[in-house]
Coordinates of C-alpha atoms in Angstrom, one line a residue:
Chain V
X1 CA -36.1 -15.3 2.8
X2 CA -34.0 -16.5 0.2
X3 CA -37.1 -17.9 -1.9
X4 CA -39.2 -15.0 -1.7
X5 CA -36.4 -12.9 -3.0
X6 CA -35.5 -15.6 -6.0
X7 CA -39.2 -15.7 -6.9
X8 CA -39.2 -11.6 -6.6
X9 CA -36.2 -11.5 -9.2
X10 CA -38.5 -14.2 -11.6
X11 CA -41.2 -11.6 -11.5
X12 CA -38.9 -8.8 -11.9
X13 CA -37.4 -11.1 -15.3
X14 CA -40.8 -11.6 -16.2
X15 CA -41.3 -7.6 -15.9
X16 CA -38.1 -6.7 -17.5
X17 CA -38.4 -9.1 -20.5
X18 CA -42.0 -9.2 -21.3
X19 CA -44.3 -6.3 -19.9
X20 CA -42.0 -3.7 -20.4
X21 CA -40.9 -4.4 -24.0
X22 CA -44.9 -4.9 -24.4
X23 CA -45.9 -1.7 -23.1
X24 CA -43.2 -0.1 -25.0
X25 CA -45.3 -1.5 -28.1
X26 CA -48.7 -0.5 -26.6
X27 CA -47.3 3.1 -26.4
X28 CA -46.0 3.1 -29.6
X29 CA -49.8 2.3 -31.1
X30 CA -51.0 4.8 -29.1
X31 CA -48.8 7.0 -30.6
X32 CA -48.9 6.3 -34.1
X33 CA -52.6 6.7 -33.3
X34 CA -52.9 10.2 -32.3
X35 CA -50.6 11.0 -34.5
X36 CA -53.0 9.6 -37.8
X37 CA -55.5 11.4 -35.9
X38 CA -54.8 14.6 -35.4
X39 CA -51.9 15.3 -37.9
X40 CA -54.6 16.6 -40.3
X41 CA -52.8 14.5 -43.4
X42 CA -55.8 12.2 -45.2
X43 CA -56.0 8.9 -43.8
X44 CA -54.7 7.4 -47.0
X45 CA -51.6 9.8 -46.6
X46 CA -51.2 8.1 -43.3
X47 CA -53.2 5.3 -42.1
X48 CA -53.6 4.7 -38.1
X49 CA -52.5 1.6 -36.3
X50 CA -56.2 -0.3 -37.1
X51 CA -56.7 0.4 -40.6
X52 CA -53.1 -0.8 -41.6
X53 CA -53.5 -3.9 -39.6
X54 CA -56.5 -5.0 -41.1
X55 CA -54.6 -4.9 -44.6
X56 CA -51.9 -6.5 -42.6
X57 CA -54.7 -9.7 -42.3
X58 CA -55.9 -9.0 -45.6
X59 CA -52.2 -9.6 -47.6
X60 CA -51.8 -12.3 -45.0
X61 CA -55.0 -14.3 -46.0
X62 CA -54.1 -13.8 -49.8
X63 CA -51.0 -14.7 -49.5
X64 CA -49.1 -12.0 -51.1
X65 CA -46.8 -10.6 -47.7
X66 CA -45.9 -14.7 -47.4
X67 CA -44.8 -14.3 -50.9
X68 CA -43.2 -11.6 -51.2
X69 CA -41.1 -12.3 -47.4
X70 CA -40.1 -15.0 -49.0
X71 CA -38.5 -13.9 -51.9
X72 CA -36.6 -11.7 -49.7
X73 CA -35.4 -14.1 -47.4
X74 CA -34.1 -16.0 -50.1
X75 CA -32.4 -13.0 -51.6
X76 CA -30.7 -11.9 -48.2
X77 CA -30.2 -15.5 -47.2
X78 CA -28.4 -15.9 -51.2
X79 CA -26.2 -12.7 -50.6
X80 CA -25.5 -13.2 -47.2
X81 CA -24.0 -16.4 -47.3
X82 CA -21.6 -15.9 -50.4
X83 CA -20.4 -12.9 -48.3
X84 CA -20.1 -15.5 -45.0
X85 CA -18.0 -18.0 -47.7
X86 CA -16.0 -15.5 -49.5
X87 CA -15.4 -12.8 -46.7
X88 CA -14.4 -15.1 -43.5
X89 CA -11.5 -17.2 -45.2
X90 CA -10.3 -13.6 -46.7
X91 CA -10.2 -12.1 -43.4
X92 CA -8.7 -15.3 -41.5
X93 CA -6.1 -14.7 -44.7
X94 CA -5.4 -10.6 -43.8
X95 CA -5.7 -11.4 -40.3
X96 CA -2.8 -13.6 -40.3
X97 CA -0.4 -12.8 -43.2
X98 CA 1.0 -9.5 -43.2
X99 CA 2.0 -8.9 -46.7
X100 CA -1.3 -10.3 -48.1
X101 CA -2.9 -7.6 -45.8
X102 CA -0.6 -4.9 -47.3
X103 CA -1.4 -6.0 -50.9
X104 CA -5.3 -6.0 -50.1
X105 CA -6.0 -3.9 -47.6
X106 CA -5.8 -0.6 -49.3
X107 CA -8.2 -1.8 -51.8
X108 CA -10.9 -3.0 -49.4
X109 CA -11.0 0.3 -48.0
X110 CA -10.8 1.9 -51.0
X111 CA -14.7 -0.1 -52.2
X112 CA -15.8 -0.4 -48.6
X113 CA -17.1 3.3 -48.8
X114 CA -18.9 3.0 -51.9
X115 CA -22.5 2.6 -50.8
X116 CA -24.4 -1.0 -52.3
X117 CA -26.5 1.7 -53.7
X118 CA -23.9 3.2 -56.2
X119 CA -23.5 -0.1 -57.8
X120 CA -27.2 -0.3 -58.8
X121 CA -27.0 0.7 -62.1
X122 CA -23.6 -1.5 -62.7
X123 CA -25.0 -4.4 -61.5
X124 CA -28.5 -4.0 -63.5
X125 CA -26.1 -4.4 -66.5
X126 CA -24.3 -6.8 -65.5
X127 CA -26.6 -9.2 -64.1
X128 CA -29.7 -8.0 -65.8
X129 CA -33.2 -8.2 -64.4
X130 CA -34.1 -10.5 -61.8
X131 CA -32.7 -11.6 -58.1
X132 CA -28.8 -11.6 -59.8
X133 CA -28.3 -7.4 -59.0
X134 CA -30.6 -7.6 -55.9
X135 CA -28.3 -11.0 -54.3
X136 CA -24.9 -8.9 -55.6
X137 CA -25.9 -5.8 -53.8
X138 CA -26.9 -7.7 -50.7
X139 CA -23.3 -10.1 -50.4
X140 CA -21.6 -6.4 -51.7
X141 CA -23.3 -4.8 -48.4
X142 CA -21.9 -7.7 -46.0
X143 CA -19.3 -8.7 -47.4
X144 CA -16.6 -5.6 -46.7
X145 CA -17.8 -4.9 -43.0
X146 CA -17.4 -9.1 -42.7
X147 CA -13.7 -9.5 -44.1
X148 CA -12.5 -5.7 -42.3
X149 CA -14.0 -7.0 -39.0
X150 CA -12.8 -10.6 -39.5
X151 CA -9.3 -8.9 -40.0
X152 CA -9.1 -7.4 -37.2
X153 CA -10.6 -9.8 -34.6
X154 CA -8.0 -12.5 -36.5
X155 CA -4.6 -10.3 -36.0
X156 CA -6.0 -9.7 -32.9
X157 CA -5.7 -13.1 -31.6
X158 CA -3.5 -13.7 -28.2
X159 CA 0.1 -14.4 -29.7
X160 CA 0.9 -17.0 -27.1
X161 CA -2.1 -19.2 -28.1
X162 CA 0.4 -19.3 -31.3
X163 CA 3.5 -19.7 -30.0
X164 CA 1.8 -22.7 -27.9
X165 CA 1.0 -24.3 -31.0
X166 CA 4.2 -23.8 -32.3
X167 CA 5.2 -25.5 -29.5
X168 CA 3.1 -28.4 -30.3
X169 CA 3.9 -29.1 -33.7
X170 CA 1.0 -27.9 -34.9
X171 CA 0.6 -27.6 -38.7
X172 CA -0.4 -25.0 -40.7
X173 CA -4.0 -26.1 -40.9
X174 CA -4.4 -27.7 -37.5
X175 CA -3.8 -23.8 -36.4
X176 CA -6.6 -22.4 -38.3
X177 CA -9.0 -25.0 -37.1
X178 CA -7.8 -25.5 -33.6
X179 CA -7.0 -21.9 -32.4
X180 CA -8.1 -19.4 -35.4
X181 CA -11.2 -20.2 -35.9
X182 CA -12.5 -20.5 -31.9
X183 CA -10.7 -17.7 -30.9
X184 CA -12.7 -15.6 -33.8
X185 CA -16.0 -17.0 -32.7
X186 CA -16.7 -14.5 -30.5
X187 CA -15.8 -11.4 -32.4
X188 CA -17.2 -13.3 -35.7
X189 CA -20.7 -13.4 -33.9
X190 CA -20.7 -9.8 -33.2
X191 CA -19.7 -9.1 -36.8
X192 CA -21.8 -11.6 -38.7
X193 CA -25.4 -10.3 -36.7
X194 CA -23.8 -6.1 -37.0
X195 CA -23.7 -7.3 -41.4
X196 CA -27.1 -9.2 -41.3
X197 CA -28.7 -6.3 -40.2
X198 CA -27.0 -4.3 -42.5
X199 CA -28.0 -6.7 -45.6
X200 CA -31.6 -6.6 -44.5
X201 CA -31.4 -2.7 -45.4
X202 CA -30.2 -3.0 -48.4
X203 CA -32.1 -5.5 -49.6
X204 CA -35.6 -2.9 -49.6
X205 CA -33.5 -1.1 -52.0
X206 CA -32.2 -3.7 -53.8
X207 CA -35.9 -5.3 -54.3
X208 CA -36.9 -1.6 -55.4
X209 CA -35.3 -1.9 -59.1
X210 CA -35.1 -5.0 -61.5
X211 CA -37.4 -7.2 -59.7
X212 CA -41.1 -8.0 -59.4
X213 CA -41.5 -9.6 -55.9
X214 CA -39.7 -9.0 -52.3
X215 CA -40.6 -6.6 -49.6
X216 CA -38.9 -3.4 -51.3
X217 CA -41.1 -4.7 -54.3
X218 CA -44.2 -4.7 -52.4
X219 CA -43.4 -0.9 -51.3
X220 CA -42.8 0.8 -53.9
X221 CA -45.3 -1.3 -56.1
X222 CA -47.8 0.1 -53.0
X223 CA -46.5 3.8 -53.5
X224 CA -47.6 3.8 -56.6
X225 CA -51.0 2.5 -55.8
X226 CA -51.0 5.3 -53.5
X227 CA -51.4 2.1 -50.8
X228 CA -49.9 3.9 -47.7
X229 CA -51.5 1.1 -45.3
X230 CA -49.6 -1.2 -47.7
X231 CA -46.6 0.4 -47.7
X232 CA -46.8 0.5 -43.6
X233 CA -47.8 -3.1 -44.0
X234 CA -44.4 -3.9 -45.6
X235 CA -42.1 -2.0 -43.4
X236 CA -43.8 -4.1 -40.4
X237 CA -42.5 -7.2 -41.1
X238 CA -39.2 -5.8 -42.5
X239 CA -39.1 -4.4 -38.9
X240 CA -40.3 -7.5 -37.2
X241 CA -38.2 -9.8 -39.3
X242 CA -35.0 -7.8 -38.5
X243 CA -35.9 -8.9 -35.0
X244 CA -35.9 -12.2 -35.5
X245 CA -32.6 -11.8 -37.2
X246 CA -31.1 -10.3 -34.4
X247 CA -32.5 -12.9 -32.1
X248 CA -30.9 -16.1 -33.9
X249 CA -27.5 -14.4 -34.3
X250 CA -27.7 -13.7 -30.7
X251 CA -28.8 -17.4 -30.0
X252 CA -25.5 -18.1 -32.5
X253 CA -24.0 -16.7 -29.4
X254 CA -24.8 -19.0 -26.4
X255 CA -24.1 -22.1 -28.2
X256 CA -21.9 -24.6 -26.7
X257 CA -19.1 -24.3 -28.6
X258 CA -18.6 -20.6 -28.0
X259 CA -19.5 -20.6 -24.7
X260 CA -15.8 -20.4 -23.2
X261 CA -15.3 -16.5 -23.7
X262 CA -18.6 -15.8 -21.5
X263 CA -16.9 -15.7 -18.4
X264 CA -13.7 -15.6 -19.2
Chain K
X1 CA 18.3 -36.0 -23.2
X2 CA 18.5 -32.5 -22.3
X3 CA 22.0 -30.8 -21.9
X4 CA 21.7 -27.8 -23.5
X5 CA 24.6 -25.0 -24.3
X6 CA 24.5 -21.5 -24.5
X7 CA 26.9 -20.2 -26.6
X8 CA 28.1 -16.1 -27.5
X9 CA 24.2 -15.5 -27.1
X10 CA 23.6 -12.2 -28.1
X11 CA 19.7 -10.3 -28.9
X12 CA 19.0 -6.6 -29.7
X13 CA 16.1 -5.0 -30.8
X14 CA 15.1 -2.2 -32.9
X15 CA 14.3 0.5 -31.1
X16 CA 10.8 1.8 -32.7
X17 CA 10.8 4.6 -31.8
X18 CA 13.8 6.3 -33.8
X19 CA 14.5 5.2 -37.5
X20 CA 17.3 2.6 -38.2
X21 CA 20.0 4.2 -40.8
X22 CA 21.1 1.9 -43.4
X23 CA 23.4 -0.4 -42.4
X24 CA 23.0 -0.8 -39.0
X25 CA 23.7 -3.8 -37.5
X26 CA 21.5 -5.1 -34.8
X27 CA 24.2 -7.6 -33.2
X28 CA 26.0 -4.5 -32.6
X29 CA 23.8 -2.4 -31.0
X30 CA 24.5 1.0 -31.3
X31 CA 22.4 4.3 -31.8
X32 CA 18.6 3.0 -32.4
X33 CA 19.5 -0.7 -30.7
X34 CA 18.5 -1.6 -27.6
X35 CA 20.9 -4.4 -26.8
X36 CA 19.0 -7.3 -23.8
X37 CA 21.6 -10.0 -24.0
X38 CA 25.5 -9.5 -24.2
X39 CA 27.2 -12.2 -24.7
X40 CA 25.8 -15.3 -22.6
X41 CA 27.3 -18.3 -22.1
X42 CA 26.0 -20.9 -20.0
X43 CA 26.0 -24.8 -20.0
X44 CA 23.3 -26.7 -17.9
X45 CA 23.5 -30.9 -17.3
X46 CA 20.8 -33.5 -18.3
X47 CA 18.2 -33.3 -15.5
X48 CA 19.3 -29.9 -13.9
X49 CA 17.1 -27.5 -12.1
X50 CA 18.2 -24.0 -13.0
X51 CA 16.5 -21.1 -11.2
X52 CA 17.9 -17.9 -13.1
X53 CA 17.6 -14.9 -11.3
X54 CA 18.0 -10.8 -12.3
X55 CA 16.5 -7.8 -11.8
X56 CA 13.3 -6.9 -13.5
X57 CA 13.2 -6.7 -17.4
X58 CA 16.9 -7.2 -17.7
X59 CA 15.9 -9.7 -20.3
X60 CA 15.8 -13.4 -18.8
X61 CA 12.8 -14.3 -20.2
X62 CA 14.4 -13.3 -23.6
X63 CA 16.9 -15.9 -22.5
X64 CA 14.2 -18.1 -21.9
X65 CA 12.2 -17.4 -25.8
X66 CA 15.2 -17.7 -27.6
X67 CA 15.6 -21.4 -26.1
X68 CA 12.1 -22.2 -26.8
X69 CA 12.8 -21.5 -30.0
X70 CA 10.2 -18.3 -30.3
X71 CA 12.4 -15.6 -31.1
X72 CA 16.3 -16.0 -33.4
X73 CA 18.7 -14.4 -31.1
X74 CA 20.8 -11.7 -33.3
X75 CA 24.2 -13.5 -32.0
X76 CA 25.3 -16.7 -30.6
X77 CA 23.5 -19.9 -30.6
X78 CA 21.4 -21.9 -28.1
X79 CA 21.8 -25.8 -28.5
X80 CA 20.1 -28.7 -26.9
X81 CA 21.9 -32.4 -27.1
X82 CA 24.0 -31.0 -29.8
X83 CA 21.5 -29.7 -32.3
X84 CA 20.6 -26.1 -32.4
X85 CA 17.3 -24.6 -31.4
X86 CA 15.8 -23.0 -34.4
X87 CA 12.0 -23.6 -33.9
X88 CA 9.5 -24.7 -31.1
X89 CA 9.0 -27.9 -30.6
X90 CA 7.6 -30.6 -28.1
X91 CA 11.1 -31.4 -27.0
X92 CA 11.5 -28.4 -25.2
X93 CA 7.9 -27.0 -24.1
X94 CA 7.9 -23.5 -22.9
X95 CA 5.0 -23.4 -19.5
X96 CA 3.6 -19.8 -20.1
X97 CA 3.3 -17.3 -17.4
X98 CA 0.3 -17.4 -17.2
X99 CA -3.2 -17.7 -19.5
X100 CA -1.3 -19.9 -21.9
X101 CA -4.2 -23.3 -21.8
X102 CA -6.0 -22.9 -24.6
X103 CA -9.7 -21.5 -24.0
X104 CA -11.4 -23.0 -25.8
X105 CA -10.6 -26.3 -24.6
X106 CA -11.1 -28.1 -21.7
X107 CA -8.7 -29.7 -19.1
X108 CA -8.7 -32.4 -20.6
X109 CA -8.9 -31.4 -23.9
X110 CA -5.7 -28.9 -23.0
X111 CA -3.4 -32.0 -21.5
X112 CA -4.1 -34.4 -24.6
X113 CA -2.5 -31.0 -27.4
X114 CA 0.8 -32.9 -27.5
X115 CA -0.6 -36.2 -28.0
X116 CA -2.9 -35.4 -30.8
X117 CA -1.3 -38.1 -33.2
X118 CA -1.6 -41.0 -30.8
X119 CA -2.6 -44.3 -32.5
X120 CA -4.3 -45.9 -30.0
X121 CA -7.2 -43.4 -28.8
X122 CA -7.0 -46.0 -25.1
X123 CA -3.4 -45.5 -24.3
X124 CA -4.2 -41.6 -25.3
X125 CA -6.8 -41.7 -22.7
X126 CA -4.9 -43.3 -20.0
X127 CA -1.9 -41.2 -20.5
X128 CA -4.1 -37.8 -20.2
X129 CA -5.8 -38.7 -17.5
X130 CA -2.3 -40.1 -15.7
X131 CA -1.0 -36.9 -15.9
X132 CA -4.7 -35.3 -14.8
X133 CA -4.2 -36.9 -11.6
X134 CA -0.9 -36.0 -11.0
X135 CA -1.8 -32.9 -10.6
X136 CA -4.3 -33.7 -8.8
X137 CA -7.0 -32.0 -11.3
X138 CA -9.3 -35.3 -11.4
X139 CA -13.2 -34.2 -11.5
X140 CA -12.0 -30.6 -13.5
X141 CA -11.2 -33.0 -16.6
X142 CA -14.2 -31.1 -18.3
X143 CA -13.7 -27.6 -17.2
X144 CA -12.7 -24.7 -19.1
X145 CA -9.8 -22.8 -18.1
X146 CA -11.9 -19.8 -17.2
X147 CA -13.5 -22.1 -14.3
X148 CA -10.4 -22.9 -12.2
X149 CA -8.5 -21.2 -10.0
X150 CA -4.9 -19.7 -11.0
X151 CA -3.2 -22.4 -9.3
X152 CA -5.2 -25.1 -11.0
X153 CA -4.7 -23.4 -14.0
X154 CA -0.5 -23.7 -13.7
X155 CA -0.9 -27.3 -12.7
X156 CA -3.1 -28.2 -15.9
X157 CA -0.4 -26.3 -17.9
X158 CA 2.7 -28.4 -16.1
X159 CA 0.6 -31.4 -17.4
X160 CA 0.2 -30.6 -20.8
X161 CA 4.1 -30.1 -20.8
X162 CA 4.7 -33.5 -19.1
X163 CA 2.1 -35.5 -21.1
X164 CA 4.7 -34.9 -24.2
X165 CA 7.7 -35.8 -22.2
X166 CA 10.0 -33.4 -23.5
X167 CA 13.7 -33.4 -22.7
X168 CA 13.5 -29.8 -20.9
X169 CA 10.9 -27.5 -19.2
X170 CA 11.5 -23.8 -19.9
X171 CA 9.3 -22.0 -17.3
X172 CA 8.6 -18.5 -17.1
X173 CA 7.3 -17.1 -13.3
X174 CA 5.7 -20.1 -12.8
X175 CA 4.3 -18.6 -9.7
X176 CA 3.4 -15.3 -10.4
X177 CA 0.6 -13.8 -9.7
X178 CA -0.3 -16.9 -7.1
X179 CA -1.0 -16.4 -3.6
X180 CA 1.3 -17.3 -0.7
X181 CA 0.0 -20.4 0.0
X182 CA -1.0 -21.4 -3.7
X183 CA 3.0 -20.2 -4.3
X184 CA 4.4 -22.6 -1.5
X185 CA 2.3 -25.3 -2.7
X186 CA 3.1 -25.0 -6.4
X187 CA 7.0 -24.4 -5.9
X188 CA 6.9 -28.3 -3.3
X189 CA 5.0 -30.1 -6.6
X190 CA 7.3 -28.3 -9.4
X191 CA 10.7 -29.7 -7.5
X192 CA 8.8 -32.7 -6.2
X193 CA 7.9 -33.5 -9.9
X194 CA 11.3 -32.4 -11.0
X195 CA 13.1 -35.4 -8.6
X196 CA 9.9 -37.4 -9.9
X197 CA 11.0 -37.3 -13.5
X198 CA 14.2 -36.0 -13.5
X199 CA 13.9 -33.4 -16.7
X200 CA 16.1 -30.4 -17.2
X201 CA 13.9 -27.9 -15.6
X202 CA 14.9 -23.8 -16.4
X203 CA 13.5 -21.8 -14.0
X204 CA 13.1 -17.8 -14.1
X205 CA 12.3 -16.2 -11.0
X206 CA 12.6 -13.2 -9.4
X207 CA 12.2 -14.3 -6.2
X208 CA 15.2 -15.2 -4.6
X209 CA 13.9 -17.7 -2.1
X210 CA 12.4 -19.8 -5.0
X211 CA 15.6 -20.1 -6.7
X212 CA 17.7 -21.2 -3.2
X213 CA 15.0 -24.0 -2.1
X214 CA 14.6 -25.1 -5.6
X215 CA 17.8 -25.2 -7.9
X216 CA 20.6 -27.5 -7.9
X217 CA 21.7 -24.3 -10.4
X218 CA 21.4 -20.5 -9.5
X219 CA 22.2 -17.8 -12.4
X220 CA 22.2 -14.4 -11.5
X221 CA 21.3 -12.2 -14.4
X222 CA 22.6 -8.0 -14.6
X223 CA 21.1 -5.4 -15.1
X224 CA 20.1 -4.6 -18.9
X225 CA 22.0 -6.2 -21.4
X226 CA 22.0 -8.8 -19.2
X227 CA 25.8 -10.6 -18.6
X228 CA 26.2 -13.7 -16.4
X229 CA 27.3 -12.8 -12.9
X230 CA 26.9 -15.7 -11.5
X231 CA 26.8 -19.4 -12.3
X232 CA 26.4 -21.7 -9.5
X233 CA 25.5 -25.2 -8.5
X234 CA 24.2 -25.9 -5.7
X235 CA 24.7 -29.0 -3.8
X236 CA 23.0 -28.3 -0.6
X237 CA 20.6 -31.7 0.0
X238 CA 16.4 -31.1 0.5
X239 CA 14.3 -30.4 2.3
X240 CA 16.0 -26.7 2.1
X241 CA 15.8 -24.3 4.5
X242 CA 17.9 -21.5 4.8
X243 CA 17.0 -19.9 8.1
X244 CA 18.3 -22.8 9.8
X245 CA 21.5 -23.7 7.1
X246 CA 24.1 -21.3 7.4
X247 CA 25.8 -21.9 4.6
X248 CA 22.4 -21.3 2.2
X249 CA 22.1 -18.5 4.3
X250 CA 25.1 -17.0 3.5
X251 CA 24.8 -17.4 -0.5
X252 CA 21.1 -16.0 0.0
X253 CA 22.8 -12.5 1.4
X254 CA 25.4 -12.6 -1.4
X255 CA 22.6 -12.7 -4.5
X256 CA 20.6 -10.1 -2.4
X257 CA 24.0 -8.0 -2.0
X258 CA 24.6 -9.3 -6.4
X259 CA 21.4 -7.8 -7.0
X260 CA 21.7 -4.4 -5.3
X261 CA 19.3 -4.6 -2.2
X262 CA 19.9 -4.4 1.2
X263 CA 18.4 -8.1 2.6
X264 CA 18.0 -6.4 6.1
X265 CA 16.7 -2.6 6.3

């Protein structure tokens, strides 16, 4: 009895996390079909689900969509990381000293509303042409939702895990690394794959001034070739790769070290 | 060493929710101070265990902070062996009510905190898992907190605060939120330990029972700002039992009567 119904719940699993997501996708095509169809736009205005993917295998046998995803992984990868470096200490600093967070504090929330995209032209003068502007508006575009959520999850902290290391003798630095930093992990997780996601937008935009290669690059460059299958071709993999994103920070998630909170 | 004096001890808050005028002066207490402690004054021996009692939120466990060391009292001065408490320290380890292991940690991981700077990464091991067993946690060395039981979480607490030896135990409810079984159990291995090592132990309770088969001191707490009302040792010999000792029977009624309830309704 008990097997048939654990091998039932595998098959349901199997359902849940495979067919269903699947079909999801099927219907989309079919979708996206009828509407190239029948929408009475040109097929260049908007190319159906076949056409586009066999440009899709065309840039990918050339070479050019490896190319250009590269140059914006690096970019995102470049500006995401100095936000990670500079953002996390700053938080774990507001989080836990009160006057620095009075000092600061108004002015992070002063910049955090500027959209990335207002500081385009700035940073085109600044940094001139090239990945420099594109990597500053990406670490500008994480870097404020990563120290205002580190900030919070860090004064947020239980203050008796404190007042146990007080009663220790812990130091000043045994209590960032040996309560700050694991009781932040959780909330840091959440934070760090909520700003990837939002550096991955930005960065389309970023790549559509000053540069010459990058996903954004290969969209507007496509625009202007009037290359709608192109253009879909480019928001694909920005799509898919914002998956796979997701995915690892989620992974990020189960690791051992982190793994306390789950059922706690 | 662990004879600790309570002197003039004193603590009022700010009340929040009014603003303070100028001058005020919290010791004092009046207008937007809510005073917890009035004066308290109390004197406990090397190796006691003292069980203080009161009604709810009269402010024993702000007793209890100010002798870990947590919170400055606003008058007065806590002292332990002579030298005033100021700060936490592994001297006097404070056993949280409950949720205070560290998550993130294991059992094991949790009992070896206060021996952090031990040479000799052997004798570290030996002396963690000595106090492991005497708790009787063996085999949940490598558990998180979150996978044990409540009890089993209090009794790999107690060991962290043993494995530092400090001269005095400052115990909040150490058995609330247990059941009545896990409770019984608990309350035999805390005085059990206690005539095992002999450390001042400070108890706060609000169960009456706890306090008469445990302390060799009782303190009854008042209402809020808390005052001593009473102060007294207790030589009765163990095993306890007070439905069969008149005499512990007697003092029983008295606390309920101190505390304002009827025992028998």
């Amino acid at each position: 009895m008990n097997a048939i119904t654990a091998s039932e719940s595998t098959a349901q699993r199997i359902l849940r996390h495979a067919v269903i997501p699947c079909l999801a996708f099927v219907l989309l095509l079919v979708v996206w079909d009828l509407l190239a169809r029948f929408s009475g736009w040109s097929r260049q205005v908007f190319p159906g689900p076949l056409q586009v993917f066999m440009s899709l295998g065309e840039l990918m046998l050339n070479g050019t969509l490896l190319q250009h995803t590269v140059a914006s992984l690096f970019r995102v990868t470049a500006g995401f990381y100095l936000a990670v470096i500079l953002g996390l200490p700053l938080g774990i600093l507001l989080g836990r000293l009160r006057m620095a967070r009075a000092l600061l504090n108004p002015i992070i929330q002063f910049l955090r509303p500027i959209s990335p995209l207002a500081w385009i032209p700035l940073s085109m003068l600044w940094f001139g042409i090239g990945d420099k502007p594109a990597v500053f508006l990406i670490f500008l575009s994480s870097f404020f939702p990563l120290v205002v959520s580190t900030t919070i999850t860090v004064s947020a902290i239980n203050p008796v895990f404190f007042q146990v290391a007080a009663n220790f003798n812990f130091t000043r630095w045994e209590v960032i690394t040996k309560i700050v930093i694991p009781a932040m992990i959780p909330g840091t997780i959440t934070a760090l794959r909520i700003s990837v996601t939002i550096a991955w937008l930005v960065v389309v935009a970023a790549e559509m001034i000053a540069v010459q290669s990058g996903l954004g690059y290969l969209i507007l460059d496509s625009r202007n070739a009037l290359r709608m299958d192109y253009v879909m071709n480019g928001m694909i993999v920005i799509g898919l790769i914002g998956l796979l994103l997701d995915a690892i920070m989620r992974r990020l998630g189960r690791i051992e070290s982190a793994g306390w909170y789950r059922n706690g | 060493m662990g004879h600790i004096v309570i002197q003039n001890v004193c603590q009022a808050y700010r009340n929040r929710r009014h603003h303070t005028r100028e001058g005020d002066d919290p010791a004092i207490g009046y207008g937007d101070c809510i005073q917890v402690l009035d004066n308290v004054d109390l004197e406990f021996a090397d190796g006691e265990m003292v069980c203080i009692l009161g009604p709810s939120g009269c402010g024993k466990s702000t007793l209890l902070r100010i002798m870990a060391g947590f919170e400055p009292a606003t008058g007065g001065t806590v002292s332990i062996d002579g030298k005033q408490v100021k700060r936490p320290g592994s001297d006097h380890i404070f056993v949280f009510q409950h949720n205070g292991l560290l998550p993130w940690m294991t059992v094991w991981e949790n009992v070896g905190l206060g021996l952090r700077h031990m040479q000799a990464p052997q004798a570290r091991a030996e002396k963690i898992s000595e106090h492991i067993e005497m708790v009787e946690l063996e085999g949940f060395e490598h558990h998180y907190p979150h996978q044990l039981s409540g009890g089993m979480q209090r009794r790999a607490e107690l060991a962290r605060a043993l494995a530092v030896n400090p001269d005095i135990l400052i115990m909040d409810e150490p058995f609330s939120g247990l059941d009545f079984l896990t409770h019984m159990k608990m309350r035999e291995e805390v005085v059990n330990m206690h005539e095992f090592i002999g450390k001042t132990t400070i108890v706060v309770t609000h169960d009456i029972d706890d306090a008469l088969i445990m302390g060799d001191r009782i303190v009854v707490m008042s209402e809020r700002p808390a005052r001593v009302k009473m102060n007294r040792t207790l030589d009765f010999s163990r095993p306890r039992d007070f439905q069969k000792d008149p005499a512990l029977n007697k003092l029983r009624s008295e606390i309920f009567l101190m505390l304002g309830v009827a025992y028998a309704v």
